[in-house]
Amino acid sequence: MAVNELNATPNALRLHIAIFGRRNSGKSSLINAISNQNTALVSDVAGTTTDPVYRPIEIHPLGPCVLIDTAGFDDEGELGLMRVEKTREVISKTDLAVMAVVAGQSDFSKELEWLAFLDEKKIPVLLTINKLDTVMTLPLGSGVHEAKPNERSAINLPQELEGLERVYISARENTNIEKFRQKLIELAPSEYELDSITAHLINKGDHVLLVAPQDIQAPKGRLILPQIQTIRDLLDHKAIVSIVTTDKLEESLMLYKNPPKLIITDSQVFKYVKDRCPKETLLTSFSVLMARYKGDIDEFVRGAAAIDSLSEKSSILILEACSHNPLDGDIGRIKIPAMLKKRFGENIKFTWKSGNDIPADVSSFDLVIHCGGCMLNRKNVISRIQRCKDQKIPVTNYGVFIAHMSGILSDVVY
Ligand code: SF4
């Protein structure tokens, strides 16, 4: 891994700006123009972009963003329709959408259809009218052009698009690119991530003890993303942070004059840590904190209550947001099924889905259990929860599940 990759903000923490439009509507040119790079492949041949492409970028003052270049939503044929489906999946993680149309275009039926999808998810949209240079002569060199009323009417937008925030652009002539950037800043939702992972639980100067077992599942030579994010968040809030492996918990607690304000543990050793947690110390887990930061913790807690109504005939869907080779003792593949089988019998049924492969229809399941979702942005986790809510299927996550099964959920703070 290169040093700059190590320093980079993970995509999960970036504002996701997705560019939607037909093939050859200038989506890739827009990405190149705003990133000042020629990284997105631009071609006059329609359909150059296949799978969505994620491009990390800093947009001041928004901070770290990721631009998502999508395949045209008018793509055709068997492969084309698969690409359209991939583009559709991007909606679930989009914080801000750019709808690219071409100046002089006359058919907007597809755009209206996709705007309805975005509207349904309440995603703010910036309409960009691209290739302005093909319908009018632009002033050379200034980089700015205010489309005049008569020029606007030449562009001929349908009434349904009139209400959208919009900007007129020529990526080729570099016209109005700065305006485009400013409009993105204006429209970006301010609350795409919560401000902090831990600030609601601690004060400046509080001592926080972290328990992070470095077992076979821990990646070699490093901590996992939720642990790193939590440590950084605690340091930002001027907490005093200690970290130990599970076997050093008791020894470390004896070293301190006063008990820690908060213990944050790996969920897998929740019960062990709870049994040794001083009574004045608050207890939570990385996964529970992430469930609040990136999802809907109240929904996960409500979902956990459904565990008690399961039976041997129940069917469970386990969602892992990224694929990995399951190791011995893997939480989603081994530990959670073992806990449920022990309580409800061997015949309980499990289905696993990884990555973006989440079924549209989850209604045949009795419970959905989601992983910590550390590689997903908040929007994506919320939209997965919403799918379960819409179909009235309870959903919880690994950390909340384990706390409930260990009988300690009511003692956990979040
Ligand atoms: S499966 Fe989920 S919790 Fe595990 S690494 Fe992937 S996104 Fe993170």
CSV table of C-alpha atoms and ligand atoms in Angstrom, one decimal:
chain,number,residue,atom,x,y,z
A,1,MET,CA,0.0,0.0,0.0
A,2,ALA,CA,1.5,3.4,-1.0
A,3,VAL,CA,2.0,6.0,1.7
A,4,ASN,CA,-0.6,8.4,0.1
A,5,GLU,CA,-3.2,5.5,0.2
A,6,LEU,CA,-2.5,5.1,3.9
A,7,ASN,CA,-3.0,8.8,4.5
A,8,ALA,CA,-6.2,9.0,2.4
A,9,THR,CA,-9.6,9.5,3.9
A,10,PRO,CA,-11.6,6.2,3.5
A,11,ASN,CA,-14.4,6.5,0.9
A,12,ALA,CA,-16.9,5.6,3.6
A,13,LEU,CA,-16.2,9.0,5.2
A,14,ARG,CA,-16.5,11.1,2.0
A,15,LEU,CA,-19.4,13.0,0.7
A,16,HIS,CA,-20.7,10.9,-2.2
A,17,ILE,CA,-21.4,13.0,-5.3
A,18,ALA,CA,-22.8,10.8,-8.2
A,19,ILE,CA,-23.1,12.0,-11.8
A,20,PHE,CA,-26.1,10.5,-13.6
A,21,GLY,CA,-27.1,11.0,-17.3
A,22,ARG,CA,-27.4,9.3,-20.6
A,23,ARG,CA,-24.5,7.9,-22.5
A,24,ASN,CA,-22.3,10.6,-23.9
A,25,SER,CA,-24.0,13.4,-21.9
A,26,GLY,CA,-20.6,14.7,-20.7
A,27,LYS,CA,-20.5,12.9,-17.3
A,28,SER,CA,-16.8,12.0,-17.5
A,29,SER,CA,-15.9,15.4,-18.9
A,30,LEU,CA,-17.5,17.0,-15.8
A,31,ILE,CA,-15.5,14.8,-13.5
A,32,ASN,CA,-12.3,15.7,-15.3
A,33,ALA,CA,-13.2,19.4,-15.3
A,34,ILE,CA,-13.9,19.5,-11.6
A,35,SER,CA,-10.9,17.4,-10.6
A,36,ASN,CA,-8.6,19.2,-13.0
A,37,GLN,CA,-7.4,15.9,-14.2
A,38,ASN,CA,-7.8,13.8,-17.2
A,39,THR,CA,-8.5,10.6,-15.3
A,40,ALA,CA,-12.0,9.8,-16.5
A,41,LEU,CA,-11.9,8.3,-19.9
A,42,VAL,CA,-13.7,10.7,-22.3
A,43,SER,CA,-14.8,9.7,-25.7
A,44,ASP,CA,-17.4,10.6,-28.2
A,45,VAL,CA,-18.4,7.0,-28.4
A,46,ALA,CA,-21.5,6.6,-26.2
A,47,GLY,CA,-21.2,4.1,-23.3
A,48,THR,CA,-17.5,4.5,-22.5
A,49,THR,CA,-18.1,4.2,-18.7
A,50,THR,CA,-19.1,0.7,-17.7
A,51,ASP,CA,-19.2,0.0,-13.9
A,52,PRO,CA,-19.4,3.0,-11.6
A,53,VAL,CA,-16.0,4.5,-11.1
A,54,TYR,CA,-15.2,6.2,-7.7
A,55,ARG,CA,-12.8,9.1,-7.7
A,56,PRO,CA,-11.7,10.6,-4.4
A,57,ILE,CA,-11.3,14.4,-4.5
A,58,GLU,CA,-11.0,17.3,-2.1
A,59,ILE,CA,-13.6,20.1,-2.7
A,60,HIS,CA,-12.9,23.0,-0.5
A,61,PRO,CA,-14.7,23.8,1.9
A,62,LEU,CA,-16.7,20.5,1.7
A,63,GLY,CA,-13.6,18.4,2.4
A,64,PRO,CA,-13.0,14.9,1.2
A,65,CYS,CA,-15.6,13.8,-1.4
A,66,VAL,CA,-15.9,11.0,-3.8
A,67,LEU,CA,-17.2,11.6,-7.4
A,68,ILE,CA,-19.0,8.6,-8.8
A,69,ASP,CA,-18.9,8.3,-12.6
A,70,THR,CA,-21.8,6.1,-13.7
A,71,ALA,CA,-22.7,4.3,-16.9
A,72,GLY,CA,-25.5,6.0,-19.0
A,73,PHE,CA,-29.0,5.2,-17.8
A,74,ASP,CA,-30.1,4.8,-21.4
A,75,ASP,CA,-27.7,1.9,-22.0
A,76,GLU,CA,-29.2,-1.0,-24.1
A,77,GLY,CA,-28.8,-4.7,-24.6
A,78,GLU,CA,-28.2,-7.4,-22.0
A,79,LEU,CA,-24.9,-6.0,-20.8
A,80,GLY,CA,-26.2,-2.5,-21.0
A,81,LEU,CA,-29.1,-3.3,-18.7
A,82,MET,CA,-26.7,-4.8,-16.2
A,83,ARG,CA,-24.7,-1.6,-16.3
A,84,VAL,CA,-28.0,0.4,-15.7
A,85,GLU,CA,-28.7,-1.8,-12.7
A,86,LYS,CA,-25.2,-1.0,-11.3
A,87,THR,CA,-26.0,2.7,-11.9
A,88,ARG,CA,-29.3,2.3,-10.0
A,89,GLU,CA,-27.4,0.8,-7.1
A,90,VAL,CA,-25.3,3.9,-6.8
A,91,ILE,CA,-28.5,5.9,-5.7
A,92,SER,CA,-28.5,4.1,-2.4
A,93,LYS,CA,-25.1,5.7,-1.5
A,94,THR,CA,-25.5,9.1,-3.1
A,95,ASP,CA,-25.5,12.2,-0.9
A,96,LEU,CA,-25.7,14.7,-3.8
A,97,ALA,CA,-26.6,14.0,-7.4
A,98,VAL,CA,-25.6,15.7,-10.6
A,99,MET,CA,-28.0,15.1,-13.5
A,100,ALA,CA,-26.1,15.7,-16.7
A,101,VAL,CA,-28.1,16.7,-19.8
A,102,VAL,CA,-26.9,18.1,-23.2
A,103,ALA,CA,-27.7,21.5,-24.5
A,104,GLY,CA,-30.2,21.1,-27.3
A,105,GLN,CA,-31.4,17.7,-26.1
A,106,SER,CA,-35.1,17.2,-26.9
A,107,ASP,CA,-36.1,13.9,-25.1
A,108,PHE,CA,-36.0,14.1,-21.3
A,109,SER,CA,-38.1,11.1,-20.5
A,110,LYS,CA,-35.2,9.1,-19.0
A,111,GLU,CA,-34.1,12.1,-17.0
A,112,LEU,CA,-37.6,12.5,-15.5
A,113,GLU,CA,-37.7,8.8,-14.6
A,114,TRP,CA,-34.3,9.0,-12.8
A,115,LEU,CA,-35.2,12.3,-11.1
A,116,ALA,CA,-38.2,10.5,-9.6
A,117,PHE,CA,-35.9,7.8,-8.2
A,118,LEU,CA,-33.6,10.5,-6.7
A,119,ASP,CA,-36.6,12.4,-5.3
A,120,GLU,CA,-37.9,9.3,-3.7
A,121,LYS,CA,-34.7,9.1,-1.7
A,122,LYS,CA,-34.7,12.8,-1.0
A,123,ILE,CA,-31.3,13.3,-2.7
A,124,PRO,CA,-30.5,16.9,-3.7
A,125,VAL,CA,-29.9,17.3,-7.4
A,126,LEU,CA,-27.9,19.8,-9.5
A,127,LEU,CA,-28.9,19.8,-13.1
A,128,THR,CA,-26.0,20.5,-15.4
A,129,ILE,CA,-26.6,21.5,-19.0
A,130,ASN,CA,-23.5,20.3,-20.8
A,131,LYS,CA,-21.8,21.0,-24.1
A,132,LEU,CA,-23.0,24.6,-24.1
A,133,ASP,CA,-20.5,25.3,-26.9
A,134,THR,CA,-22.5,23.2,-29.3
A,135,VAL,CA,-25.5,25.6,-29.2
A,136,MET,CA,-23.9,29.0,-28.8
A,137,THR,CA,-20.6,30.8,-29.2
A,138,LEU,CA,-19.0,31.3,-25.9
A,139,PRO,CA,-16.7,34.2,-24.9
A,140,LEU,CA,-13.2,33.0,-25.1
A,141,GLY,CA,-11.0,32.8,-22.0
A,142,SER,CA,-13.1,34.2,-19.2
A,143,GLY,CA,-14.3,30.8,-18.0
A,144,VAL,CA,-17.7,32.3,-17.1
A,145,HIS,CA,-20.8,32.7,-19.2
A,146,GLU,CA,-24.2,33.8,-18.0
A,147,ALA,CA,-26.7,32.1,-20.3
A,148,LYS,CA,-29.1,34.8,-21.5
A,149,PRO,CA,-32.9,34.3,-21.5
A,150,ASN,CA,-33.0,33.9,-25.3
A,151,GLU,CA,-30.1,31.4,-25.1
A,152,ARG,CA,-31.9,29.5,-22.3
A,153,SER,CA,-35.0,29.1,-24.4
A,154,ALA,CA,-32.8,27.7,-27.2
A,155,ILE,CA,-31.8,25.0,-24.7
A,156,ASN,CA,-35.4,24.2,-24.4
A,157,LEU,CA,-35.8,22.5,-21.0
A,158,PRO,CA,-39.1,20.9,-20.2
A,159,GLN,CA,-41.2,22.5,-17.5
A,160,GLU,CA,-40.6,19.6,-15.1
A,161,LEU,CA,-36.9,20.5,-15.0
A,162,GLU,CA,-37.3,24.2,-14.6
A,163,GLY,CA,-37.6,24.1,-10.8
A,164,LEU,CA,-34.2,22.4,-10.4
A,165,GLU,CA,-31.0,24.1,-9.4
A,166,ARG,CA,-29.0,24.2,-12.5
A,167,VAL,CA,-25.8,25.3,-14.2
A,168,TYR,CA,-24.8,25.7,-17.9
A,169,ILE,CA,-21.4,24.3,-18.7
A,170,SER,CA,-18.9,23.6,-21.4
A,171,ALA,CA,-16.3,21.3,-20.1
A,172,ARG,CA,-14.5,21.5,-23.5
A,173,GLU,CA,-14.2,25.3,-23.3
A,174,ASN,CA,-13.8,25.2,-19.5
A,175,THR,CA,-16.8,27.5,-19.1
A,176,ASN,CA,-18.7,27.8,-15.8
A,177,ILE,CA,-16.7,25.0,-14.1
A,178,GLU,CA,-16.2,27.2,-11.0
A,179,LYS,CA,-19.9,27.9,-10.9
A,180,PHE,CA,-20.5,24.2,-11.1
A,181,ARG,CA,-18.2,23.7,-8.1
A,182,GLN,CA,-19.9,26.5,-6.2
A,183,LYS,CA,-23.4,25.0,-6.8
A,184,LEU,CA,-22.1,21.6,-5.5
A,185,ILE,CA,-21.0,23.4,-2.3
A,186,GLU,CA,-24.4,25.2,-1.9
A,187,LEU,CA,-26.4,22.0,-2.4
A,188,ALA,CA,-24.3,19.5,-0.4
A,189,PRO,CA,-26.3,18.3,2.6
A,190,SER,CA,-24.6,19.4,5.8
A,191,GLU,CA,-25.5,16.3,7.7
A,192,TYR,CA,-24.3,13.4,5.6
A,193,GLU,CA,-22.3,12.1,8.5
A,194,LEU,CA,-22.9,12.7,12.2
A,195,ASP,CA,-20.3,15.1,13.7
A,196,SER,CA,-18.7,12.6,16.1
A,197,ILE,CA,-18.6,9.0,17.1
A,198,THR,CA,-18.1,9.5,20.8
A,199,ALA,CA,-18.6,13.2,21.8
A,200,HIS,CA,-22.1,12.5,23.2
A,201,LEU,CA,-20.6,10.1,25.7
A,202,ILE,CA,-17.4,11.8,27.0
A,203,ASN,CA,-16.0,15.2,28.1
A,204,LYS,CA,-12.6,16.7,27.6
A,205,GLY,CA,-10.0,14.9,29.8
A,206,ASP,CA,-12.1,11.7,30.3
A,207,HIS,CA,-10.2,8.5,30.3
A,208,VAL,CA,-11.5,6.0,27.8
A,209,LEU,CA,-10.3,2.4,27.7
A,210,LEU,CA,-10.5,0.4,24.4
A,211,VAL,CA,-10.5,-3.4,24.3
A,212,ALA,CA,-9.3,-4.7,21.0
A,213,PRO,CA,-8.6,-8.4,20.8
A,214,GLN,CA,-5.8,-9.0,18.3
A,215,ASP,CA,-7.0,-12.5,17.4
A,216,ILE,CA,-6.8,-14.5,14.2
A,217,GLN,CA,-9.5,-12.2,12.6
A,218,ALA,CA,-7.5,-9.0,13.2
A,219,PRO,CA,-5.6,-7.9,10.1
A,220,LYS,CA,-1.9,-8.4,10.4
A,221,GLY,CA,0.0,-5.4,11.6
A,222,ARG,CA,-2.8,-2.9,11.9
A,223,LEU,CA,-6.0,-2.0,13.7
A,224,ILE,CA,-9.4,-2.2,11.8
A,225,LEU,CA,-11.1,0.9,10.5
A,226,PRO,CA,-13.7,1.4,13.3
A,227,GLN,CA,-11.0,1.2,15.9
A,228,ILE,CA,-8.8,3.7,14.1
A,229,GLN,CA,-11.8,6.1,13.5
A,230,THR,CA,-12.8,5.8,17.2
A,231,ILE,CA,-9.3,6.5,18.5
A,232,ARG,CA,-9.0,9.6,16.2
A,233,ASP,CA,-12.4,10.8,17.3
A,234,LEU,CA,-11.5,10.4,21.0
A,235,LEU,CA,-8.2,12.3,20.5
A,236,ASP,CA,-10.0,15.1,18.6
A,237,HIS,CA,-12.2,15.4,21.7
A,238,LYS,CA,-9.2,15.5,24.1
A,239,ALA,CA,-9.9,12.2,25.8
A,240,ILE,CA,-7.2,10.2,27.4
A,241,VAL,CA,-7.1,7.0,25.5
A,242,SER,CA,-5.7,3.6,26.5
A,243,ILE,CA,-6.0,0.4,24.5
A,244,VAL,CA,-5.5,-3.2,25.6
A,245,THR,CA,-6.1,-6.7,24.3
A,246,THR,CA,-8.8,-8.7,26.1
A,247,ASP,CA,-6.3,-10.7,28.2
A,248,LYS,CA,-4.8,-7.4,29.6
A,249,LEU,CA,-8.1,-5.8,30.7
A,250,GLU,CA,-8.1,-6.8,34.3
A,251,GLU,CA,-4.4,-5.9,34.7
A,252,SER,CA,-4.9,-2.5,33.1
A,253,LEU,CA,-7.9,-1.7,35.3
A,254,MET,CA,-5.7,-2.2,38.4
A,255,LEU,CA,-3.3,0.4,37.1
A,256,TYR,CA,-5.7,3.3,37.2
A,257,LYS,CA,-6.4,5.4,40.3
A,258,ASN,CA,-10.0,6.0,39.1
A,259,PRO,CA,-12.1,3.8,36.8
A,260,PRO,CA,-12.3,4.9,33.2
A,261,LYS,CA,-15.3,7.0,32.2
A,262,LEU,CA,-16.0,4.7,29.3
A,263,ILE,CA,-14.9,1.3,28.0
A,264,ILE,CA,-15.3,0.6,24.3
A,265,THR,CA,-14.9,-3.1,23.4
A,266,ASP,CA,-14.9,-5.3,20.4
A,267,SER,CA,-18.5,-6.8,20.4
A,268,GLN,CA,-17.2,-10.3,20.3
A,269,VAL,CA,-16.0,-10.1,23.9
A,270,PHE,CA,-18.9,-7.9,25.2
A,271,LYS,CA,-19.9,-10.3,28.0
A,272,TYR,CA,-16.4,-10.9,29.2
A,273,VAL,CA,-15.7,-7.2,29.4
A,274,LYS,CA,-19.1,-6.4,31.0
A,275,ASP,CA,-18.4,-8.9,33.7
A,276,ARG,CA,-15.1,-7.0,34.6
A,277,CYS,CA,-16.4,-3.5,33.9
A,278,PRO,CA,-16.3,-1.2,37.0
A,279,LYS,CA,-19.9,-0.3,37.9
A,280,GLU,CA,-19.3,3.5,37.5
A,281,THR,CA,-17.8,2.9,34.0
A,282,LEU,CA,-20.0,3.2,30.9
A,283,LEU,CA,-19.8,0.4,28.4
A,284,THR,CA,-20.2,0.2,24.6
A,285,SER,CA,-18.7,-1.4,21.6
A,286,PHE,CA,-17.1,-0.2,18.4
A,287,SER,CA,-19.9,-1.8,16.4
A,288,VAL,CA,-22.6,-0.2,18.5
A,289,LEU,CA,-21.0,3.2,18.2
A,290,MET,CA,-20.7,2.7,14.4
A,291,ALA,CA,-24.4,1.6,14.3
A,292,ARG,CA,-25.3,5.0,15.6
A,293,TYR,CA,-22.7,7.0,13.6
A,294,LYS,CA,-23.5,5.3,10.3
A,295,GLY,CA,-27.0,3.9,10.6
A,296,ASP,CA,-30.0,4.0,12.8
A,297,ILE,CA,-29.2,2.6,16.2
A,298,ASP,CA,-32.8,2.8,17.5
A,299,GLU,CA,-34.0,0.7,14.6
A,300,PHE,CA,-31.2,-1.9,15.3
A,301,VAL,CA,-32.2,-2.0,19.0
A,302,ARG,CA,-35.9,-2.5,18.0
A,303,GLY,CA,-34.8,-5.1,15.5
A,304,ALA,CA,-32.9,-7.0,18.2
A,305,ALA,CA,-36.1,-7.4,20.2
A,306,ALA,CA,-37.3,-9.7,17.3
A,307,ILE,CA,-34.6,-12.2,18.2
A,308,ASP,CA,-36.7,-13.5,21.1
A,309,SER,CA,-39.6,-14.4,18.8
A,310,LEU,CA,-37.4,-16.6,16.5
A,311,SER,CA,-37.8,-20.3,16.3
A,312,GLU,CA,-36.2,-23.3,14.7
A,313,LYS,CA,-38.2,-22.6,11.5
A,314,SER,CA,-36.8,-19.0,11.2
A,315,SER,CA,-34.8,-17.8,8.3
A,316,ILE,CA,-32.0,-15.2,8.9
A,317,LEU,CA,-30.3,-13.0,6.3
A,318,ILE,CA,-26.8,-12.0,7.2
A,319,LEU,CA,-25.5,-9.0,5.2
A,320,GLU,CA,-21.8,-8.4,5.0
A,321,ALA,CA,-21.0,-5.1,3.3
A,322,CYS,CA,-17.8,-6.3,1.8
A,323,SER,CA,-16.6,-9.7,0.8
A,324,HIS,CA,-13.7,-11.4,2.6
A,325,ASN,CA,-12.5,-14.9,3.0
A,326,PRO,CA,-14.2,-16.2,6.2
A,327,LEU,CA,-11.6,-17.2,8.8
A,328,ASP,CA,-12.0,-19.6,11.8
A,329,GLY,CA,-14.5,-18.0,14.2
A,330,ASP,CA,-15.7,-15.5,11.6
A,331,ILE,CA,-18.5,-13.5,13.3
A,332,GLY,CA,-21.0,-13.4,10.5
A,333,ARG,CA,-20.3,-16.9,9.1
A,334,ILE,CA,-19.6,-18.9,12.3
A,335,LYS,CA,-20.2,-17.1,15.6
A,336,ILE,CA,-23.7,-15.6,15.0
A,337,PRO,CA,-25.1,-18.8,13.4
A,338,ALA,CA,-23.7,-20.8,16.3
A,339,MET,CA,-25.3,-18.6,18.9
A,340,LEU,CA,-28.7,-18.8,17.2
A,341,LYS,CA,-28.5,-22.5,16.6
A,342,LYS,CA,-27.6,-23.0,20.2
A,343,ARG,CA,-30.7,-21.1,21.3
A,344,PHE,CA,-33.2,-22.1,18.7
A,345,GLY,CA,-32.0,-25.4,17.2
A,346,GLU,CA,-29.9,-26.6,14.4
A,347,ASN,CA,-32.6,-26.2,11.7
A,348,ILE,CA,-32.6,-22.4,11.7
A,349,LYS,CA,-31.8,-21.3,8.2
A,350,PHE,CA,-29.1,-18.8,7.1
A,351,THR,CA,-28.5,-16.8,3.9
A,352,TRP,CA,-25.4,-14.7,3.5
A,353,LYS,CA,-25.0,-11.8,1.0
A,354,SER,CA,-21.9,-9.8,0.6
A,355,GLY,CA,-21.0,-6.5,-1.0
A,356,ASN,CA,-23.7,-4.7,-2.9
A,357,ASP,CA,-25.6,-8.0,-3.4
A,358,ILE,CA,-28.5,-7.2,-1.1
A,359,PRO,CA,-31.8,-8.8,-2.3
A,360,ALA,CA,-34.5,-6.4,-3.4
A,361,ASP,CA,-37.0,-8.7,-1.6
A,362,VAL,CA,-36.1,-9.4,2.0
A,363,SER,CA,-39.7,-10.2,3.0
A,364,SER,CA,-39.1,-14.0,3.3
A,365,PHE,CA,-36.7,-13.5,6.2
A,366,ASP,CA,-37.6,-13.3,9.9
A,367,LEU,CA,-34.6,-11.1,10.8
A,368,VAL,CA,-31.8,-9.3,8.9
A,369,ILE,CA,-28.4,-9.0,10.7
A,370,HIS,CA,-26.1,-6.4,9.2
A,371,CYS,CA,-22.3,-6.2,9.7
A,372,GLY,CA,-20.7,-3.1,11.2
A,373,GLY,CA,-20.7,-1.5,7.7
A,374,CYS,CA,-17.4,0.2,8.2
A,375,MET,CA,-16.8,0.3,4.4
A,376,LEU,CA,-20.2,2.0,3.7
A,377,ASN,CA,-21.2,5.6,3.9
A,378,ARG,CA,-24.1,6.5,6.2
A,379,LYS,CA,-26.5,7.0,3.3
A,380,ASN,CA,-25.9,3.5,2.1
A,381,VAL,CA,-26.5,1.9,5.6
A,382,ILE,CA,-29.7,4.0,6.1
A,383,SER,CA,-31.0,2.9,2.7
A,384,ARG,CA,-30.4,-0.8,3.5
A,385,ILE,CA,-32.2,-0.3,6.8
A,386,GLN,CA,-35.0,1.4,4.9
A,387,ARG,CA,-35.4,-1.5,2.6
A,388,CYS,CA,-36.0,-3.8,5.6
A,389,LYS,CA,-38.4,-1.3,7.2
A,390,ASP,CA,-40.4,-0.9,4.0
A,391,GLN,CA,-40.9,-4.6,4.0
A,392,LYS,CA,-41.6,-4.7,7.8
A,393,ILE,CA,-38.6,-7.1,8.4
A,394,PRO,CA,-36.7,-6.4,11.7
A,395,VAL,CA,-33.0,-5.5,11.2
A,396,THR,CA,-30.2,-5.3,13.6
A,397,ASN,CA,-26.4,-5.3,13.4
A,398,TYR,CA,-23.6,-7.5,14.8
A,399,GLY,CA,-22.8,-5.5,17.9
A,400,VAL,CA,-26.4,-4.9,18.9
A,401,PHE,CA,-27.2,-8.6,18.2
A,402,ILE,CA,-24.3,-9.8,20.4
A,403,ALA,CA,-25.2,-7.4,23.2
A,404,HIS,CA,-28.9,-8.6,23.1
A,405,MET,CA,-27.9,-12.3,23.0
A,406,SER,CA,-25.5,-11.8,26.0
A,407,GLY,CA,-28.4,-10.1,27.9
A,408,ILE,CA,-26.5,-6.9,28.4
A,409,LEU,CA,-28.0,-4.6,25.7
A,410,SER,CA,-29.8,-2.5,28.4
A,411,ASP,CA,-26.4,-1.9,30.1
A,412,VAL,CA,-24.8,-0.6,26.9
A,413,VAL,CA,-24.6,3.1,26.1
A,414,TYR,CA,-25.0,4.5,22.6
B,1,SF4,S1,-17.9,-7.1,6.4
B,1,SF4,FE1,-18.8,-5.1,7.1
B,1,SF4,S2,-17.8,-4.7,9.1
B,1,SF4,FE2,-16.6,-6.3,8.1
B,1,SF4,S3,-15.0,-5.2,7.1
B,1,SF4,FE3,-16.7,-5.4,5.6
B,1,SF4,S4,-17.9,-3.5,5.8
B,1,SF4,FE4,-16.6,-3.7,7.6
